[in-house]
Short mmCIF file of C-alpha atoms (C1' of nucleotides) in Angstrom, two decimals:
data_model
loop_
_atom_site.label_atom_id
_atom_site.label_comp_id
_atom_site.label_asym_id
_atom_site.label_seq_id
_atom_site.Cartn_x
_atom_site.Cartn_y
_atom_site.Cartn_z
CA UNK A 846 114.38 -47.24 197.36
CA UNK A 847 117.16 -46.49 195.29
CA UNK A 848 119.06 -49.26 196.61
CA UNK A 849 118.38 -52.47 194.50
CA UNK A 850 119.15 -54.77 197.11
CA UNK A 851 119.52 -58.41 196.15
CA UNK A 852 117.02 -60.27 198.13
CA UNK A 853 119.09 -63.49 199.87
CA UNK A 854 116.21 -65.12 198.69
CA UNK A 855 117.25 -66.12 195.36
CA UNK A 856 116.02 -69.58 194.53
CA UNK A 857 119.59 -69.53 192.11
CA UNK A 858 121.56 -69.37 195.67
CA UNK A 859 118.70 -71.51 197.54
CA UNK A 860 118.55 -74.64 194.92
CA UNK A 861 121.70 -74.91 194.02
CA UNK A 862 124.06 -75.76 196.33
CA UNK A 863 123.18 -79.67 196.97
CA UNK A 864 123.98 -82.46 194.73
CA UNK A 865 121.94 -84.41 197.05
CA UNK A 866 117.46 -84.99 195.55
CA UNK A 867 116.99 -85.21 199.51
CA UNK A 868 118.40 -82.04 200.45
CA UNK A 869 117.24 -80.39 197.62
CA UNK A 870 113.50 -81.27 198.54
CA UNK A 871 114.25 -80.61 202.13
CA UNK A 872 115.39 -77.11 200.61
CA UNK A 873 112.12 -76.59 198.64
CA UNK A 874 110.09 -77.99 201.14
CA UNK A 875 111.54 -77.59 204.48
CA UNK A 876 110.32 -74.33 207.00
CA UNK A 877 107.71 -73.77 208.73
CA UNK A 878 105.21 -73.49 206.52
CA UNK A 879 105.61 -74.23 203.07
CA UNK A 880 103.71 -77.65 203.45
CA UNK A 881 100.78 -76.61 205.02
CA UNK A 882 100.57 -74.16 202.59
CA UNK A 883 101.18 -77.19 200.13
CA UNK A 884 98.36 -78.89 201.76
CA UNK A 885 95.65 -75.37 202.13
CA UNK A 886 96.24 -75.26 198.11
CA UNK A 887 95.49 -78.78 197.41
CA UNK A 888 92.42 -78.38 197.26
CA UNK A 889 92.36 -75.42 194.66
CA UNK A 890 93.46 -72.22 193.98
CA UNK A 891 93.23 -69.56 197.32
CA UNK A 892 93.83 -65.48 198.12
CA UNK A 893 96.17 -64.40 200.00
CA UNK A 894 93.91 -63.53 202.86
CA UNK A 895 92.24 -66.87 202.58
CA UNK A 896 95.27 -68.48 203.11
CA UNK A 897 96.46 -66.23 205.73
CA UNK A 898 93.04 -67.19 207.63
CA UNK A 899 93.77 -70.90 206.96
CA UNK A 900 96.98 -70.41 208.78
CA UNK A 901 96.04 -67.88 211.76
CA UNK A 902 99.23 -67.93 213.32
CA UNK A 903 101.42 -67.07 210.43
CA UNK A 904 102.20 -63.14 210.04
CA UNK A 905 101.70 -61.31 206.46
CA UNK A 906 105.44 -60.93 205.74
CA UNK A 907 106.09 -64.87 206.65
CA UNK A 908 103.47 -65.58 204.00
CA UNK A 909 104.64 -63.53 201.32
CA UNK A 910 108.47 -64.92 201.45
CA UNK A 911 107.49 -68.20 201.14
CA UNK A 912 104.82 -67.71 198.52
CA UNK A 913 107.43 -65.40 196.47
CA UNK A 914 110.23 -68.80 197.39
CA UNK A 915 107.41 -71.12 196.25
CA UNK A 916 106.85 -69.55 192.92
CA UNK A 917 110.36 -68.98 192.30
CA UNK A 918 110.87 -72.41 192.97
CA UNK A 919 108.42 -73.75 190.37
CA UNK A 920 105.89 -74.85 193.15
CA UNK A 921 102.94 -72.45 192.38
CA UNK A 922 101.83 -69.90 190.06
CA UNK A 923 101.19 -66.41 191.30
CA UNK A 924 98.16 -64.87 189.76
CA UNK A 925 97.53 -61.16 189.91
CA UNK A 926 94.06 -59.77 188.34
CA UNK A 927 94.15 -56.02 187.60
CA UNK A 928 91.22 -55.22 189.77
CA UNK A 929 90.54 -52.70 192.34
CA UNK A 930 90.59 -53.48 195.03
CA UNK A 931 93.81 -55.92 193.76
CA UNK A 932 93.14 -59.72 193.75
CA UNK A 933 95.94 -62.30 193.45
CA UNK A 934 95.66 -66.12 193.90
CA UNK A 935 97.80 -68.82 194.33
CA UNK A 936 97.89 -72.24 192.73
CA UNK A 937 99.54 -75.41 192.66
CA UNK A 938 102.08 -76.41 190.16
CA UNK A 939 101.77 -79.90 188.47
CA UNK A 940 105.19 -81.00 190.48
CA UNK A 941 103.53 -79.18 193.43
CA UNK A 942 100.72 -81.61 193.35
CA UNK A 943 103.12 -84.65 192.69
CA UNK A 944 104.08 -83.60 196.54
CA UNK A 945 100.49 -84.02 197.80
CA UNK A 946 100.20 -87.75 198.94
CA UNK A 947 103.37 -87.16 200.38
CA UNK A 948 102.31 -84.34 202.41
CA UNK A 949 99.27 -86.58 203.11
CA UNK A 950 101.39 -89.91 204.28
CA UNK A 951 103.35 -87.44 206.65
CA UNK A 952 100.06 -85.72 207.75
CA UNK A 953 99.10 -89.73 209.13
CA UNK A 954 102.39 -90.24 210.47
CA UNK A 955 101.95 -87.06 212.80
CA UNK A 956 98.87 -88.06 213.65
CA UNK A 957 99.54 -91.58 214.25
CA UNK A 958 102.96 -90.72 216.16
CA UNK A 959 101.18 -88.10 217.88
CA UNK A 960 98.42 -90.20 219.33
CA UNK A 961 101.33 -92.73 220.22
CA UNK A 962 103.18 -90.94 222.08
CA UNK A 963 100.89 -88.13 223.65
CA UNK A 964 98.20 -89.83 223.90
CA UNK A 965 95.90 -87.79 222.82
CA UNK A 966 95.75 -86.23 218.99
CA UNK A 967 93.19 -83.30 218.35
CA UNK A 968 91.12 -84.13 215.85
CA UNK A 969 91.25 -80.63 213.60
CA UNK A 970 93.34 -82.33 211.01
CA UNK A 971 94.95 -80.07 209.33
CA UNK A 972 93.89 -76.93 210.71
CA UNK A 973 97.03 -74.93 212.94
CA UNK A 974 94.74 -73.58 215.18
CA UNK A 975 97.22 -72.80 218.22
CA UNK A 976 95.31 -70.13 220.54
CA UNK A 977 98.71 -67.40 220.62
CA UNK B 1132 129.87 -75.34 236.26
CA UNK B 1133 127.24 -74.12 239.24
CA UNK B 1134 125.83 -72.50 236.12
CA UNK B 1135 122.88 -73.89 235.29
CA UNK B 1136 121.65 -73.69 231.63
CA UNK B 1137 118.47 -74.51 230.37
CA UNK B 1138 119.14 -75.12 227.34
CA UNK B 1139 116.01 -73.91 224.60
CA UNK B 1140 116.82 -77.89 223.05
CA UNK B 1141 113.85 -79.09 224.96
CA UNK B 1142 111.65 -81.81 223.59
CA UNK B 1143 109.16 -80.59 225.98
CA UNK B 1144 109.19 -77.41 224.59
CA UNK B 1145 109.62 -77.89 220.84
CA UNK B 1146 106.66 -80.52 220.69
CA UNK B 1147 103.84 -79.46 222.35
CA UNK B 1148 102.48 -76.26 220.59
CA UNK B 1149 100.71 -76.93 218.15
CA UNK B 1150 97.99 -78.92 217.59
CA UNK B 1151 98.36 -79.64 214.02
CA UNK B 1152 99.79 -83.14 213.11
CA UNK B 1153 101.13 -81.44 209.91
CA UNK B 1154 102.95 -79.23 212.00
CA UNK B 1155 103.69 -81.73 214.89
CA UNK B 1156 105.71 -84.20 211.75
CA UNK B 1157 107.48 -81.03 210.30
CA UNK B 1158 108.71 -80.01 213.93
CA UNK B 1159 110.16 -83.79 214.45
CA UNK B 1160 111.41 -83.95 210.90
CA UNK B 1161 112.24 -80.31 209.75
CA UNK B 1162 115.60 -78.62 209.84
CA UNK B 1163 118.41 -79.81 207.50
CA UNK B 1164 119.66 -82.73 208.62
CA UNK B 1165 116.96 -84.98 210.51
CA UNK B 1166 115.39 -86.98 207.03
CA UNK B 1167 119.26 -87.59 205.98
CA UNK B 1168 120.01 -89.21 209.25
CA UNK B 1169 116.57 -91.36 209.26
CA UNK B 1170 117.58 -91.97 205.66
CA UNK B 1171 121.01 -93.12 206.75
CA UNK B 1172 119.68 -95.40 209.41
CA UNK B 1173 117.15 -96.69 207.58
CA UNK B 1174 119.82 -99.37 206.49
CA UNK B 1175 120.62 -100.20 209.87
CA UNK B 1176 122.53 -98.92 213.02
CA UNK B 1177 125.70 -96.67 212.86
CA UNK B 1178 128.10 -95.38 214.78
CA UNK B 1179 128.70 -91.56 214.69
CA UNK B 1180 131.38 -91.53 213.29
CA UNK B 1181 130.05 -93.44 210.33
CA UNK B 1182 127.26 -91.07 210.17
CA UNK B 1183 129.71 -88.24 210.17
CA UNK B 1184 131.28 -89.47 207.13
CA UNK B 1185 128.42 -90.26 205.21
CA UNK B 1186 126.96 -86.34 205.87
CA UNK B 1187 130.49 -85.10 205.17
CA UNK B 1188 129.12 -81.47 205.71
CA UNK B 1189 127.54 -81.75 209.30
CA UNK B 1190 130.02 -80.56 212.04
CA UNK B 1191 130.25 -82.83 215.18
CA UNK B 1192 127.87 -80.34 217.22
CA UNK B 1193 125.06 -80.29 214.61
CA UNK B 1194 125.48 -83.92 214.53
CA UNK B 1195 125.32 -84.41 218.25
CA UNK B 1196 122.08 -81.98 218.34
CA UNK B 1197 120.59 -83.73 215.70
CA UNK B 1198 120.87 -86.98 217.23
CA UNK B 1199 119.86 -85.95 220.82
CA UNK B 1200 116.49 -84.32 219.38
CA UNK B 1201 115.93 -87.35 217.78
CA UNK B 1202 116.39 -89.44 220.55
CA UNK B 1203 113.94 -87.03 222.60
CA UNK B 1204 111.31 -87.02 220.29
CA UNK B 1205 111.55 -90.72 219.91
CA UNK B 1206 112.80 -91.72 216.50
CA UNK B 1207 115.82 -93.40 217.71
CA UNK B 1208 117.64 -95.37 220.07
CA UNK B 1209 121.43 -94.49 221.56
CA UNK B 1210 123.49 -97.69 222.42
CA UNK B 1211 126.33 -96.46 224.33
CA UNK B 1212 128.63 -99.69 224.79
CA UNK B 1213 131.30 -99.67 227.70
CA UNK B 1214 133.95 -100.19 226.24
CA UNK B 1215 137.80 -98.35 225.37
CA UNK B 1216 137.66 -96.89 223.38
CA UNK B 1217 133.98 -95.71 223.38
CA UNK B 1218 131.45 -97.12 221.07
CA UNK B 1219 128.22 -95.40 220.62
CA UNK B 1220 125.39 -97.10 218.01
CA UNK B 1221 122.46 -94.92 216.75
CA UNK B 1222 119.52 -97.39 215.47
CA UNK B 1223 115.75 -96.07 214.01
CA UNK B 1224 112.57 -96.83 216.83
CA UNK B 1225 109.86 -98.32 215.06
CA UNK B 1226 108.07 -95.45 214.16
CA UNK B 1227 110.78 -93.68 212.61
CA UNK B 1228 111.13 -96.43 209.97
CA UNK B 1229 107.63 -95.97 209.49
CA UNK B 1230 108.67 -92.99 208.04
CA UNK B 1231 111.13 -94.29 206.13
CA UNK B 1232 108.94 -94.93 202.62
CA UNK B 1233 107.48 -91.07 202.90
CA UNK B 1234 111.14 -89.93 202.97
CA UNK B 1235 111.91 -92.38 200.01
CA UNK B 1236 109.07 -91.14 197.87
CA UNK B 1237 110.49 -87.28 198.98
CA UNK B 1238 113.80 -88.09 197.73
CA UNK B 1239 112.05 -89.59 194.26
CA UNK B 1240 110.21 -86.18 193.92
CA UNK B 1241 113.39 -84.52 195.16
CA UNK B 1242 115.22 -86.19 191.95
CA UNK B 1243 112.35 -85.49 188.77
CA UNK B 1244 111.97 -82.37 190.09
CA UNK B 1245 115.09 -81.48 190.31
CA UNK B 1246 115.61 -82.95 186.58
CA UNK B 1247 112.69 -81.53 185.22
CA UNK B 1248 113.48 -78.05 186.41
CA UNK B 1249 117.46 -77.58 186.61
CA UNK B 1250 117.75 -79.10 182.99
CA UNK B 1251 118.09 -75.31 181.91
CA UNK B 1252 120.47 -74.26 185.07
CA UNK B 1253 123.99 -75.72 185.87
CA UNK B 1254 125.29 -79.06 185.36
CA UNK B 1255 127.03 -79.23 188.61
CA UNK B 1256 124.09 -81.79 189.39
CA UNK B 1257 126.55 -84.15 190.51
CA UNK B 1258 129.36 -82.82 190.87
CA UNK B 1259 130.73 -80.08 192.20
CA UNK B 1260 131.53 -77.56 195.83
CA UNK B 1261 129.87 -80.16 197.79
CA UNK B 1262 131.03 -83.86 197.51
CA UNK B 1263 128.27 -86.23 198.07
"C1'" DC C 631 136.08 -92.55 219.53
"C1'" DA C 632 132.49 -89.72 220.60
"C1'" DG C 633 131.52 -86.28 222.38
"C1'" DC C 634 130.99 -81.22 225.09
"C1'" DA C 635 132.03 -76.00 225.83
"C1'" DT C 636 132.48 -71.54 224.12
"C1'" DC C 637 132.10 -67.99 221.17
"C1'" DC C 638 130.41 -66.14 216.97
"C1'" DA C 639 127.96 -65.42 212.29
"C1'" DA C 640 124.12 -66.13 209.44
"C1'" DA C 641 119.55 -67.48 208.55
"C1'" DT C 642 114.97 -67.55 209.95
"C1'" DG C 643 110.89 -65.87 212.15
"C1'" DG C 644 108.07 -62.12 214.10
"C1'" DA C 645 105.73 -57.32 215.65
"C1'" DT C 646 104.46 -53.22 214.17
"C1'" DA C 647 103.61 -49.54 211.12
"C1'" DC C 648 102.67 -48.06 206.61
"C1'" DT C 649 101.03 -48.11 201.31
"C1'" DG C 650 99.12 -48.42 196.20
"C1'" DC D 1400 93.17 -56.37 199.52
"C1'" DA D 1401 97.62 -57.55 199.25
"C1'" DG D 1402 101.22 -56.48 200.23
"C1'" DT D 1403 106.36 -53.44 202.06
"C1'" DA D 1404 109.64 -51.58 205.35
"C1'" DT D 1405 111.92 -51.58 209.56
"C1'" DC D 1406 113.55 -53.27 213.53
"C1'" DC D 1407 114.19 -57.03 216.73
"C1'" DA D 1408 114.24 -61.99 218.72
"C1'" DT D 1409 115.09 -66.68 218.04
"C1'" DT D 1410 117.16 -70.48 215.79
"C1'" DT D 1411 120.51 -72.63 213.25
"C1'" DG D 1412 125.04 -73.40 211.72
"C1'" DG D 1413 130.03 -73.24 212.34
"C1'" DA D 1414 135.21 -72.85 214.14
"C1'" DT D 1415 138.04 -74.13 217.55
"C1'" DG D 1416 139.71 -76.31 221.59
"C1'" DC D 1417 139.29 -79.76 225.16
"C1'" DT D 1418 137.99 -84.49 227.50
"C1'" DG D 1419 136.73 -89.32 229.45
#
DNA sequence: CAGCATCCAAATGGATACTG
DNA sequence: CAGTATCCATTTGGATGCTG
């Protein structure tokens, strides 16, 4: 396309509009699905397919915005290998991981609330597993 | 207004589809505004119009969503007093202040990170478009 | 004071088809 | 394999006016 057309998501226009640390990690953070990508990556670098199977219910364009918003962000580091067929993984930033036992403590809270309230928590963790 | 509308603000609805707890605490917690509230409260009750002022840019409807999601899903409890002129109090359940340390340690990540990585950027940090 | 109703704009999320 | 492009649906956010 000839059209260069300046993406609305530019982590310049994303990050920057908060004087506030908590809105500003809500902003890096919040969505859908950028912590349980968080959490599929804590344990190591992973593919983009392997990721996309860790999260069955997310569709390829939803995974590549917030991987592209992650690593603009400064939460992971995109790796491509100049392969055929192409390989790329993802990994977790240093200030990524600092995020972790967060992501962990809120993990327990769901699960504890969860159980609380519903009275009955599955027990597949962290796995998003919801039959569509 | 004969019209009935359901609205799509159903707790019903927005907490039962998934059966990831991961997903289950960002559904209660996500969106812009929920963590500042529970952050705000954490202190103790408030009126709305207190917590209007202290999110100076939430408009009275967001606010009123906000709060009525909350209040479905648990995480706090509306005091409406009967009195002229009307009095309304907003105070945390138990398990929201449970989450009250997780959202402390996000708003310590929110801050280094933010210092470690907008050092280069703009020194509006504190100052600036958006007061607060 | 603490809201609700209405209308509207923007952001986000998704289905499907296609590509280097 | 790892994405793009396009179109569409849903959700979120906001401006304004009104009310018990």
């Amino acid at each position: 396309m000839a059209n260069v057309k300046e993406t609305s998501t530019n982590s310049v226009n994303r990050r920057f509009l908060t004087s506030c640390d908590m809105t500003y990690a809500v902003q890096l953070m919040g969505g859908r699905w950028k912590l349980l990508i968080l959490m599929r990556l804590a344990g190591g670098k992973l593919r983009f397919g392997e990721l996309r199977k860790f999260l069955p219910n997310i569709t390829e364009r939803m995974l590549t915005l917030q991987l592209r918003e992650m690593e603009e962000d400064g939460l992971l580091i995109r790796t491509v290998y100049a392969e055929v067929p192409p390989r790329v993984d993802y990994a977790l930033t240093p200030i990524a991981h600092d995020l972790v036992p967060i992501c962990q403590h809120l993990h327990s809270w769901g699960a504890s609330h969860r159980k609380a309230h519903v009275g009955q928590a599955s027990p597949m963790a962290h796995t998003e597993a919801v039959p569509q």
